Amino acid sequence: MKPAIVTTRRQRSTPPAPVSSFPYHPGSLLSVLDLTVDGVSQLLIRATELENEDPIGRDHILAKRRIALLFYESSTRTRTSFELACKALGADTTLVSSLSSSIEKGESVKDTGLTLRALGAEAIILRHNSSGAAWLLEESTRLPVINAGDGMHEHPTQALLDLRTILTHLRPGLVGVAPDTLAGVTVMITGDILHSRVARSNMQLLPRVGARVLLCGPKELLPEQAARSGPGIEIERDFDAALAQSQAVMMLRIQAERLAGLQLDLDEYKANYQLTGQRLAAHAPAAVVLHPGPIIRGMEITAGVADGVQSAILEQVTNGLAIRMAVMERALTAENGGRA
Ligand code: CP
C-alpha cells in the first residue's frame, strides 16, 4: 500500500499507475501491508529453515546475485544484518551511504537507484529519512526494493523480527502464524509513537495475527487519533496500568532527530514512562521486554531492565538476520514463483 506522505512529484509522462499497483515488483517489501498473513507466515517459516540450514549449503541460494544497500540514515542493526543475511546466502553486496557518495553532491534517489541498476544491482535495500522514498525508488528502478525504514512511516522487517521474537516467548514451538495466533496477547508499545516507523509497522502487523496493541505515552508523542489507526489498537496513558495488561512490552527511544522543535520535559517523561526494574516486577513480572534499538540506557529503559532476564533485545537483533535472509531470498526469487 502506498504511504500518505509523498516526497516528490511523479516525473513519468505516462499516466500514473493506480495506487493498488504498488509494489510493482513481487519481491519488494515496502510495507507490512504488502504481505498477507499467509505471506508473513511463509517468511517466518522460511527464516527458521534458513537459520537451521548448513552455512555451506545456504550460500548457493543467492550466489553472485548483486544487492545494493542504499543508506541515507545511520544504522547499526538493520544495515549489518541485511548485509550479513545477503552474504550468508552467497550474494555480493555493495553499500552506498549518503556521507560517502554522490548523494552529498545532490544526486537524487531516482538517479542513485538508476545508477545502481546500471551497475547490475538486482535488488536495493533502502533506508531513507523521507516517508515514501522506497515507493519512489521502486517506481524509478522497477527493481525489488526492500524498505529498511522510511522516515516516520514504516520499518517492515523490524516488525517481522519483533513478531518472531514475541512468538518465541509467548507461543514457544510455533514458527508460522495465522489470524488468531496471538489472540489474548496484549503488546504494549511505549514512547515516541508519533515519530516511530517501528510502532507503525507493528500496529499494522500485530493485530492481523490476533494481538491487541496497547499504546502508551504522553499526548505530545501519542496523539489520540492513533487509537483509530486500525482494529485492535487502544491507548492507555497510565504506564503502570498498561504494564499490568501486557504480555509483551515494547519500549521506544525518544527520537531527538525527529522532534522538530517539540519541547519535552525529559525528567517528567522518565518519571512517568521509564521502564524500571521496580515497575516491571510490580506490574509485569512475566512479560517479555522488547526494544528495536538503539536503546538509550537511563532514558526510556534502565540498564538493569535492558540487561535483565526479561529482556529479549539482543534476541531481536539475532532474529533480524534470519528474517532478512528470508526477505532477501523472496526479493530475488519471487518473480520466478519463489525459492531459487
Ligand atoms: N532497529 C533499527 O532499525 O536499528 P538501526 O537504526 O541500528 O538499524
mmCIF file of C-alpha atoms and ligand atoms in Angstrom:
data_model
loop_
_atom_site.group_PDB
_atom_site.id
_atom_site.type_symbol
_atom_site.label_atom_id
_atom_site.label_comp_id
_atom_site.label_asym_id
_atom_site.label_seq_id
_atom_site.Cartn_x
_atom_site.Cartn_y
_atom_site.Cartn_z
ATOM 1 C CA MET A 1 0.000 0.000 0.000
ATOM 2 C CA LYS A 2 1.331 3.451 -0.848
ATOM 3 C CA PRO A 3 2.003 5.827 2.065
ATOM 4 C CA ALA A 4 0.078 9.035 2.591
ATOM 5 C CA ILE A 5 3.185 11.242 2.514
ATOM 6 C CA VAL A 6 4.660 11.700 -0.937
ATOM 7 C CA THR A 7 8.143 13.175 -1.215
ATOM 8 C CA THR A 8 8.269 14.128 -4.854
ATOM 9 C CA ARG A 9 6.089 14.681 -7.890
ATOM 10 C CA ARG A 10 5.783 11.935 -10.431
ATOM 11 C CA GLN A 11 8.116 12.548 -13.349
ATOM 12 C CA ARG A 12 6.739 9.998 -15.780
ATOM 13 C CA SER A 13 4.972 11.062 -18.958
ATOM 14 C CA THR A 14 2.661 8.049 -18.857
ATOM 15 C CA PRO A 15 -0.447 8.273 -16.661
ATOM 16 C CA PRO A 16 0.308 7.493 -13.027
ATOM 17 C CA ALA A 17 -0.357 3.907 -12.042
ATOM 18 C CA PRO A 18 -3.238 3.325 -9.632
ATOM 19 C CA VAL A 19 -2.179 3.042 -6.022
ATOM 20 C CA SER A 20 -3.131 -0.625 -5.936
ATOM 21 C CA SER A 21 -0.377 -1.475 -8.424
ATOM 22 C CA PHE A 22 2.293 -0.967 -5.709
ATOM 23 C CA PRO A 23 4.564 -2.674 -5.188
ATOM 24 C CA TYR A 24 5.370 -3.239 -8.852
ATOM 25 C CA HIS A 25 7.809 -6.000 -8.134
ATOM 26 C CA PRO A 26 6.571 -9.148 -6.351
ATOM 27 C CA GLY A 27 9.877 -9.349 -4.454
ATOM 28 C CA SER A 28 9.594 -5.850 -2.986
ATOM 29 C CA LEU A 29 8.763 -5.311 0.646
ATOM 30 C CA LEU A 30 7.722 -1.704 1.104
ATOM 31 C CA SER A 31 5.164 -2.124 3.873
ATOM 32 C CA VAL A 32 3.948 -4.948 6.098
ATOM 33 C CA LEU A 33 0.663 -4.465 4.236
ATOM 34 C CA ASP A 34 2.334 -5.911 1.133
ATOM 35 C CA LEU A 35 2.155 -9.278 2.915
ATOM 36 C CA THR A 36 -0.910 -11.391 3.599
ATOM 37 C CA VAL A 37 -0.957 -13.236 6.920
ATOM 38 C CA ASP A 38 -0.068 -16.339 4.950
ATOM 39 C CA GLY A 39 2.823 -14.428 3.360
ATOM 40 C CA VAL A 40 4.049 -13.388 6.807
ATOM 41 C CA SER A 41 3.800 -16.992 7.931
ATOM 42 C CA GLN A 42 5.799 -18.244 4.952
ATOM 43 C CA LEU A 43 8.567 -15.732 5.682
ATOM 44 C CA LEU A 44 8.704 -16.735 9.350
ATOM 45 C CA ILE A 45 8.853 -20.418 8.476
ATOM 46 C CA ARG A 46 11.498 -19.849 5.821
ATOM 47 C CA ALA A 47 13.556 -17.727 8.263
ATOM 48 C CA THR A 48 13.707 -20.709 10.608
ATOM 49 C CA GLU A 49 14.630 -23.103 7.799
ATOM 50 C CA LEU A 50 17.412 -20.811 6.583
ATOM 51 C CA GLU A 51 18.708 -20.258 10.097
ATOM 52 C CA ASN A 52 18.969 -24.012 10.599
ATOM 53 C CA GLU A 53 20.484 -24.743 7.194
ATOM 54 C CA ASP A 54 24.143 -25.654 6.844
ATOM 55 C CA PRO A 55 26.005 -22.376 6.061
ATOM 56 C CA ILE A 56 27.957 -24.070 3.262
ATOM 57 C CA GLY A 57 24.772 -25.249 1.543
ATOM 58 C CA ARG A 58 22.958 -21.990 2.227
ATOM 59 C CA ASP A 59 25.410 -19.808 0.383
ATOM 60 C CA HIS A 60 24.423 -21.058 -3.063
ATOM 61 C CA ILE A 61 20.867 -19.715 -2.728
ATOM 62 C CA LEU A 62 21.722 -16.219 -3.987
ATOM 63 C CA ALA A 63 25.250 -16.985 -5.220
ATOM 64 C CA LYS A 64 26.771 -13.988 -7.037
ATOM 65 C CA ARG A 65 23.462 -12.096 -7.096
ATOM 66 C CA ARG A 66 24.105 -8.350 -6.697
ATOM 67 C CA ILE A 67 22.377 -6.455 -3.924
ATOM 68 C CA ALA A 68 22.876 -2.777 -3.103
ATOM 69 C CA LEU A 69 22.377 -1.296 0.333
ATOM 70 C CA LEU A 70 21.435 2.373 -0.016
ATOM 71 C CA PHE A 71 21.501 4.115 3.340
ATOM 72 C CA TYR A 72 20.621 7.795 3.789
ATOM 73 C CA GLU A 73 20.383 7.446 7.575
ATOM 74 C CA SER A 74 22.723 5.851 10.058
ATOM 75 C CA SER A 75 22.040 2.292 11.153
ATOM 76 C CA THR A 76 23.821 -0.440 13.043
ATOM 77 C CA ARG A 77 21.383 -3.352 13.361
ATOM 78 C CA THR A 78 19.440 -3.093 10.111
ATOM 79 C CA ARG A 79 22.397 -2.406 7.847
ATOM 80 C CA THR A 80 24.675 -5.034 9.328
ATOM 81 C CA SER A 81 22.034 -7.740 9.498
ATOM 82 C CA PHE A 82 20.872 -7.133 5.921
ATOM 83 C CA GLU A 83 24.465 -7.266 4.723
ATOM 84 C CA LEU A 84 25.248 -10.444 6.669
ATOM 85 C CA ALA A 85 21.962 -12.017 5.543
ATOM 86 C CA CYS A 86 22.748 -11.325 1.872
ATOM 87 C CA LYS A 87 26.272 -12.692 2.297
ATOM 88 C CA ALA A 88 25.010 -15.778 4.140
ATOM 89 C CA LEU A 89 23.026 -16.622 1.001
ATOM 90 C CA GLY A 90 26.067 -16.053 -1.217
ATOM 91 C CA ALA A 91 25.112 -12.666 -2.675
ATOM 92 C CA ASP A 92 27.546 -9.861 -3.444
ATOM 93 C CA THR A 93 26.696 -6.635 -1.660
ATOM 94 C CA THR A 94 27.726 -3.031 -2.011
ATOM 95 C CA LEU A 95 26.970 -0.222 0.406
ATOM 96 C CA VAL A 96 26.175 3.319 -0.705
ATOM 97 C CA SER A 97 25.756 5.707 2.180
ATOM 98 C CA SER A 98 24.810 9.355 1.962
ATOM 99 C CA LEU A 99 28.037 10.520 3.595
ATOM 100 C CA SER A 100 30.489 8.963 1.169
ATOM 101 C CA SER A 101 28.722 9.050 -2.179
ATOM 102 C CA SER A 102 27.474 11.457 -4.821
ATOM 103 C CA ILE A 103 24.317 11.856 -2.739
ATOM 104 C CA GLU A 104 26.413 14.507 -0.950
ATOM 105 C CA LYS A 105 26.654 16.353 -4.257
ATOM 106 C CA GLY A 106 22.884 16.399 -4.659
ATOM 107 C CA GLU A 107 22.184 13.262 -6.705
ATOM 108 C CA SER A 108 18.541 12.242 -6.327
ATOM 109 C CA VAL A 109 17.162 8.943 -5.021
ATOM 110 C CA LYS A 110 15.932 8.187 -8.531
ATOM 111 C CA ASP A 111 19.294 8.811 -10.188
ATOM 112 C CA THR A 112 21.170 6.938 -7.492
ATOM 113 C CA GLY A 113 18.827 3.975 -7.937
ATOM 114 C CA LEU A 114 19.153 4.032 -11.726
ATOM 115 C CA THR A 115 22.947 4.186 -11.372
ATOM 116 C CA LEU A 116 22.950 1.149 -9.087
ATOM 117 C CA ARG A 117 20.711 -0.710 -11.522
ATOM 118 C CA ALA A 118 23.047 0.196 -14.418
ATOM 119 C CA LEU A 119 25.876 -1.320 -12.392
ATOM 120 C CA GLY A 120 23.979 -4.580 -12.150
ATOM 121 C CA ALA A 121 22.178 -4.303 -8.825
ATOM 122 C CA GLU A 122 19.302 -6.781 -8.806
ATOM 123 C CA ALA A 123 17.706 -5.510 -5.602
ATOM 124 C CA ILE A 124 18.063 -2.419 -3.417
ATOM 125 C CA ILE A 125 17.703 -2.222 0.343
ATOM 126 C CA LEU A 126 16.828 1.372 1.187
ATOM 127 C CA ARG A 127 16.865 3.374 4.386
ATOM 128 C CA HIS A 128 15.774 6.962 3.913
ATOM 129 C CA ASN A 129 14.733 9.877 6.087
ATOM 130 C CA SER A 130 11.693 10.666 3.912
ATOM 131 C CA SER A 131 8.473 8.722 4.246
ATOM 132 C CA GLY A 132 7.621 7.183 0.894
ATOM 133 C CA ALA A 133 11.171 7.115 -0.508
ATOM 134 C CA ALA A 134 11.056 3.341 -1.014
ATOM 135 C CA TRP A 135 7.972 3.684 -3.250
ATOM 136 C CA LEU A 136 9.714 6.336 -5.337
ATOM 137 C CA LEU A 137 12.799 4.144 -5.725
ATOM 138 C CA GLU A 138 10.728 1.165 -6.778
ATOM 139 C CA GLU A 139 8.764 3.216 -9.263
ATOM 140 C CA SER A 140 12.011 4.585 -10.719
ATOM 141 C CA THR A 141 14.005 1.377 -10.939
ATOM 142 C CA ARG A 142 11.345 -1.376 -11.083
ATOM 143 C CA LEU A 143 13.782 -3.461 -9.062
ATOM 144 C CA PRO A 144 12.773 -5.303 -5.909
ATOM 145 C CA VAL A 145 13.124 -2.689 -3.177
ATOM 146 C CA ILE A 146 13.226 -3.536 0.494
ATOM 147 C CA ASN A 147 12.186 -0.761 2.837
ATOM 148 C CA ALA A 148 14.744 -0.709 5.652
ATOM 149 C CA GLY A 149 12.991 2.256 7.293
ATOM 150 C CA ASP A 150 11.488 5.303 5.551
ATOM 151 C CA GLY A 151 11.214 8.394 7.717
ATOM 152 C CA MET A 152 8.388 8.151 10.215
ATOM 153 C CA HIS A 153 6.451 5.722 8.069
ATOM 154 C CA GLU A 154 7.395 2.012 8.089
ATOM 155 C CA HIS A 155 10.095 -0.490 9.005
ATOM 156 C CA PRO A 156 8.547 -3.783 7.858
ATOM 157 C CA THR A 157 11.456 -6.145 8.569
ATOM 158 C CA GLN A 158 11.667 -4.782 12.135
ATOM 159 C CA ALA A 159 8.014 -5.700 12.694
ATOM 160 C CA LEU A 160 8.639 -9.186 11.297
ATOM 161 C CA LEU A 161 11.607 -9.786 13.585
ATOM 162 C CA ASP A 162 9.627 -8.394 16.520
ATOM 163 C CA LEU A 163 6.837 -10.835 15.731
ATOM 164 C CA ARG A 164 9.320 -13.725 15.582
ATOM 165 C CA THR A 165 10.690 -12.701 18.995
ATOM 166 C CA ILE A 166 7.202 -12.452 20.515
ATOM 167 C CA LEU A 167 6.281 -15.885 19.147
ATOM 168 C CA THR A 168 9.415 -17.473 20.638
ATOM 169 C CA HIS A 169 8.442 -16.216 24.079
ATOM 170 C CA LEU A 170 4.657 -16.371 24.056
ATOM 171 C CA ARG A 171 3.964 -19.198 21.609
ATOM 172 C CA PRO A 172 7.032 -21.445 22.012
ATOM 173 C CA GLY A 173 7.270 -24.114 19.355
ATOM 174 C CA LEU A 174 5.150 -22.162 16.893
ATOM 175 C CA VAL A 175 7.028 -20.919 13.845
ATOM 176 C CA GLY A 176 4.307 -19.690 11.484
ATOM 177 C CA VAL A 177 1.253 -17.525 12.167
ATOM 178 C CA ALA A 178 -2.489 -17.423 11.480
ATOM 179 C CA PRO A 179 -5.022 -14.638 12.121
ATOM 180 C CA ASP A 180 -5.611 -15.887 15.704
ATOM 181 C CA THR A 181 -2.065 -16.861 16.718
ATOM 182 C CA LEU A 182 -1.696 -14.050 19.247
ATOM 183 C CA ALA A 183 -5.327 -13.986 20.420
ATOM 184 C CA GLY A 184 -5.386 -12.995 24.073
ATOM 185 C CA VAL A 185 -1.961 -11.332 23.907
ATOM 186 C CA THR A 186 -1.511 -7.618 24.604
ATOM 187 C CA VAL A 187 1.609 -5.984 23.203
ATOM 188 C CA MET A 188 2.272 -2.599 24.761
ATOM 189 C CA ILE A 189 4.243 -0.006 22.783
ATOM 190 C CA THR A 190 5.530 2.926 24.825
ATOM 191 C CA GLY A 191 7.324 6.103 23.907
ATOM 192 C CA ASP A 192 7.752 8.248 20.822
ATOM 193 C CA ILE A 193 4.989 6.637 18.794
ATOM 194 C CA LEU A 194 4.328 9.785 16.749
ATOM 195 C CA HIS A 195 7.738 9.586 15.067
ATOM 196 C CA SER A 196 8.178 5.821 15.092
ATOM 197 C CA ARG A 197 8.171 3.726 11.929
ATOM 198 C CA VAL A 198 8.692 0.685 14.157
ATOM 199 C CA ALA A 199 5.447 1.416 16.015
ATOM 200 C CA ARG A 200 3.586 1.996 12.750
ATOM 201 C CA SER A 201 4.701 -1.307 11.196
ATOM 202 C CA ASN A 202 3.913 -3.220 14.379
ATOM 203 C CA MET A 203 0.494 -1.546 14.630
ATOM 204 C CA GLN A 204 -0.222 -2.751 11.079
ATOM 205 C CA LEU A 205 1.068 -6.272 11.637
ATOM 206 C CA LEU A 206 0.324 -7.455 15.178
ATOM 207 C CA PRO A 207 -3.492 -7.062 15.153
ATOM 208 C CA ARG A 208 -3.609 -9.103 11.920
ATOM 209 C CA VAL A 209 -2.259 -12.090 13.847
ATOM 210 C CA GLY A 210 -4.676 -11.573 16.725
ATOM 211 C CA ALA A 211 -2.752 -9.351 19.155
ATOM 212 C CA ARG A 212 -4.161 -6.346 20.957
ATOM 213 C CA VAL A 213 -1.790 -3.367 20.687
ATOM 214 C CA LEU A 214 -1.837 -1.015 23.662
ATOM 215 C CA LEU A 215 -0.151 2.336 23.032
ATOM 216 C CA CYS A 216 1.232 4.333 25.941
ATOM 217 C CA GLY A 217 2.861 7.752 26.128
ATOM 218 C CA PRO A 218 2.236 11.466 26.614
ATOM 219 C CA LYS A 219 -0.073 13.370 24.239
ATOM 220 C CA GLU A 220 2.890 15.113 22.548
ATOM 221 C CA LEU A 221 4.243 11.740 21.393
ATOM 222 C CA LEU A 222 0.981 9.835 21.129
ATOM 223 C CA PRO A 223 -1.972 11.721 19.619
ATOM 224 C CA GLU A 224 -5.485 10.459 20.394
ATOM 225 C CA GLN A 225 -6.126 9.581 16.736
ATOM 226 C CA ALA A 226 -3.520 6.805 16.951
ATOM 227 C CA ALA A 227 -6.227 4.655 18.551
ATOM 228 C CA ARG A 228 -8.182 4.972 15.312
ATOM 229 C CA SER A 229 -5.298 3.668 13.168
ATOM 230 C CA GLY A 230 -6.946 0.285 12.854
ATOM 231 C CA PRO A 231 -8.676 -2.527 14.685
ATOM 232 C CA GLY A 232 -7.020 -3.952 17.790
ATOM 233 C CA ILE A 233 -5.268 -0.707 18.750
ATOM 234 C CA GLU A 234 -6.008 1.116 22.008
ATOM 235 C CA ILE A 235 -4.431 3.821 24.167
ATOM 236 C CA GLU A 236 -3.703 3.637 27.896
ATOM 237 C CA ARG A 237 -1.910 6.747 29.194
ATOM 238 C CA ASP A 238 -1.106 5.294 32.618
ATOM 239 C CA PHE A 239 2.148 3.387 32.227
ATOM 240 C CA ASP A 240 1.697 1.103 35.235
ATOM 241 C CA ALA A 241 -1.875 0.249 34.203
ATOM 242 C CA ALA A 242 -0.690 -0.551 30.677
ATOM 243 C CA LEU A 243 2.116 -2.736 32.006
ATOM 244 C CA ALA A 244 -0.329 -4.701 34.134
ATOM 245 C CA GLN A 245 -2.308 -5.653 30.994
ATOM 246 C CA SER A 246 0.641 -6.647 28.805
ATOM 247 C CA GLN A 247 2.457 -9.869 27.997
ATOM 248 C CA ALA A 248 4.982 -8.081 25.747
ATOM 249 C CA VAL A 249 6.385 -4.627 26.477
ATOM 250 C CA MET A 250 7.989 -2.753 23.587
ATOM 251 C CA MET A 251 9.904 0.363 24.590
ATOM 252 C CA LEU A 252 10.856 3.047 22.054
ATOM 253 C CA ARG A 253 13.603 5.643 22.002
ATOM 254 C CA ILE A 254 12.748 9.353 22.044
ATOM 255 C CA GLN A 255 13.853 10.286 18.527
ATOM 256 C CA ALA A 256 15.573 13.608 19.185
ATOM 257 C CA GLU A 257 16.402 13.871 15.451
ATOM 258 C CA ARG A 258 12.695 13.960 14.574
ATOM 259 C CA LEU A 259 11.262 16.103 17.402
ATOM 260 C CA ALA A 260 11.475 19.258 15.224
ATOM 261 C CA GLY A 261 11.059 21.848 17.947
ATOM 262 C CA LEU A 262 8.747 19.804 20.133
ATOM 263 C CA GLN A 263 9.586 20.586 23.761
ATOM 264 C CA LEU A 264 9.578 17.620 26.079
ATOM 265 C CA ASP A 265 10.411 17.640 29.785
ATOM 266 C CA LEU A 266 12.702 14.611 29.891
ATOM 267 C CA ASP A 267 12.700 14.356 33.699
ATOM 268 C CA GLU A 268 8.910 14.254 33.676
ATOM 269 C CA TYR A 269 8.995 11.749 30.832
ATOM 270 C CA LYS A 270 11.309 9.454 32.771
ATOM 271 C CA ALA A 271 9.214 9.764 35.916
ATOM 272 C CA ASN A 272 6.090 8.701 34.007
ATOM 273 C CA TYR A 273 7.305 6.306 31.312
ATOM 274 C CA GLN A 274 10.757 4.908 32.073
ATOM 275 C CA LEU A 275 10.756 1.113 32.331
ATOM 276 C CA THR A 276 12.484 0.338 35.635
ATOM 277 C CA GLY A 277 13.093 -2.962 37.377
ATOM 278 C CA GLN A 278 10.734 -1.908 40.151
ATOM 279 C CA ARG A 279 7.877 -1.183 37.763
ATOM 280 C CA LEU A 280 8.427 -4.358 35.792
ATOM 281 C CA ALA A 281 8.489 -6.509 38.938
ATOM 282 C CA ALA A 282 5.366 -4.825 40.304
ATOM 283 C CA HIS A 283 3.198 -4.824 37.167
ATOM 284 C CA ALA A 284 4.558 -7.210 34.519
ATOM 285 C CA PRO A 285 6.864 -9.750 36.156
ATOM 286 C CA ALA A 286 6.400 -12.327 33.371
ATOM 287 C CA ALA A 287 6.317 -10.030 30.329
ATOM 288 C CA VAL A 288 8.927 -10.138 27.589
ATOM 289 C CA VAL A 289 10.708 -6.798 27.114
ATOM 290 C CA LEU A 290 11.456 -5.620 23.582
ATOM 291 C CA HIS A 291 13.225 -2.593 22.125
ATOM 292 C CA PRO A 292 14.152 -2.088 18.453
ATOM 293 C CA GLY A 293 17.330 -0.248 19.435
ATOM 294 C CA PRO A 294 19.322 1.808 19.711
ATOM 295 C CA ILE A 295 18.490 1.907 23.413
ATOM 296 C CA ILE A 296 19.310 4.953 25.494
ATOM 297 C CA ARG A 297 20.118 3.497 28.890
ATOM 298 C CA GLY A 298 18.703 5.586 31.708
ATOM 299 C CA MET A 299 16.162 7.307 29.448
ATOM 300 C CA GLU A 300 13.293 5.068 28.264
ATOM 301 C CA ILE A 301 14.711 1.957 29.943
ATOM 302 C CA THR A 302 17.106 1.358 32.815
ATOM 303 C CA ALA A 303 20.323 -0.581 32.276
ATOM 304 C CA GLY A 304 19.072 -3.192 34.739
ATOM 305 C CA VAL A 305 15.987 -3.929 32.638
ATOM 306 C CA ALA A 306 17.879 -3.823 29.329
ATOM 307 C CA ASP A 307 20.328 -6.421 30.657
ATOM 308 C CA GLY A 308 17.788 -8.287 32.782
ATOM 309 C CA VAL A 309 16.250 -11.727 32.430
ATOM 310 C CA GLN A 310 13.030 -10.430 30.855
ATOM 311 C CA SER A 311 14.883 -8.589 28.107
ATOM 312 C CA ALA A 312 14.780 -10.048 24.572
ATOM 313 C CA ILE A 313 16.537 -7.065 22.998
ATOM 314 C CA LEU A 314 19.545 -8.988 21.708
ATOM 315 C CA GLU A 315 17.312 -11.860 20.565
ATOM 316 C CA GLN A 316 15.525 -9.305 18.396
ATOM 317 C CA VAL A 317 18.863 -8.405 16.811
ATOM 318 C CA THR A 318 19.664 -12.067 16.132
ATOM 319 C CA ASN A 319 16.186 -12.647 14.715
ATOM 320 C CA GLY A 320 16.843 -9.811 12.279
ATOM 321 C CA LEU A 321 19.426 -11.932 10.500
ATOM 322 C CA ALA A 322 17.072 -14.881 9.917
ATOM 323 C CA ILE A 323 14.149 -12.688 8.870
ATOM 324 C CA ARG A 324 16.303 -10.707 6.448
ATOM 325 C CA MET A 325 17.665 -13.884 4.850
ATOM 326 C CA ALA A 326 14.086 -14.935 4.120
ATOM 327 C CA VAL A 327 13.150 -11.455 2.873
ATOM 328 C CA MET A 328 16.154 -11.302 0.519
ATOM 329 C CA GLU A 329 15.533 -14.783 -0.844
ATOM 330 C CA ARG A 330 11.942 -13.724 -1.546
ATOM 331 C CA ALA A 331 13.162 -10.477 -3.141
ATOM 332 C CA LEU A 332 15.263 -12.269 -5.714
ATOM 333 C CA THR A 333 13.137 -15.320 -6.390
ATOM 334 C CA ALA A 334 9.524 -14.088 -6.152
ATOM 335 C CA GLU A 335 9.338 -13.256 -9.848
ATOM 336 C CA ASN A 336 10.041 -16.902 -10.652
ATOM 337 C CA GLY A 337 7.480 -18.214 -8.181
ATOM 338 C CA GLY A 338 9.778 -18.241 -5.113
ATOM 339 C CA ARG A 339 12.868 -20.136 -3.909
ATOM 340 C CA ALA A 340 15.989 -20.417 -6.027
HETATM 341 N N1 CP B 1 16.189 -1.122 14.869
HETATM 342 C C1 CP B 1 16.893 -0.408 13.987
HETATM 343 O O1 CP B 1 16.399 -0.050 12.910
HETATM 344 O O2 CP B 1 18.175 -0.130 14.390
HETATM 345 P P1 CP B 1 19.269 0.578 13.478
HETATM 346 O O3 CP B 1 18.829 2.022 13.294
HETATM 347 O O4 CP B 1 20.565 0.477 14.228
HETATM 348 O O5 CP B 1 19.307 -0.126 12.173
#
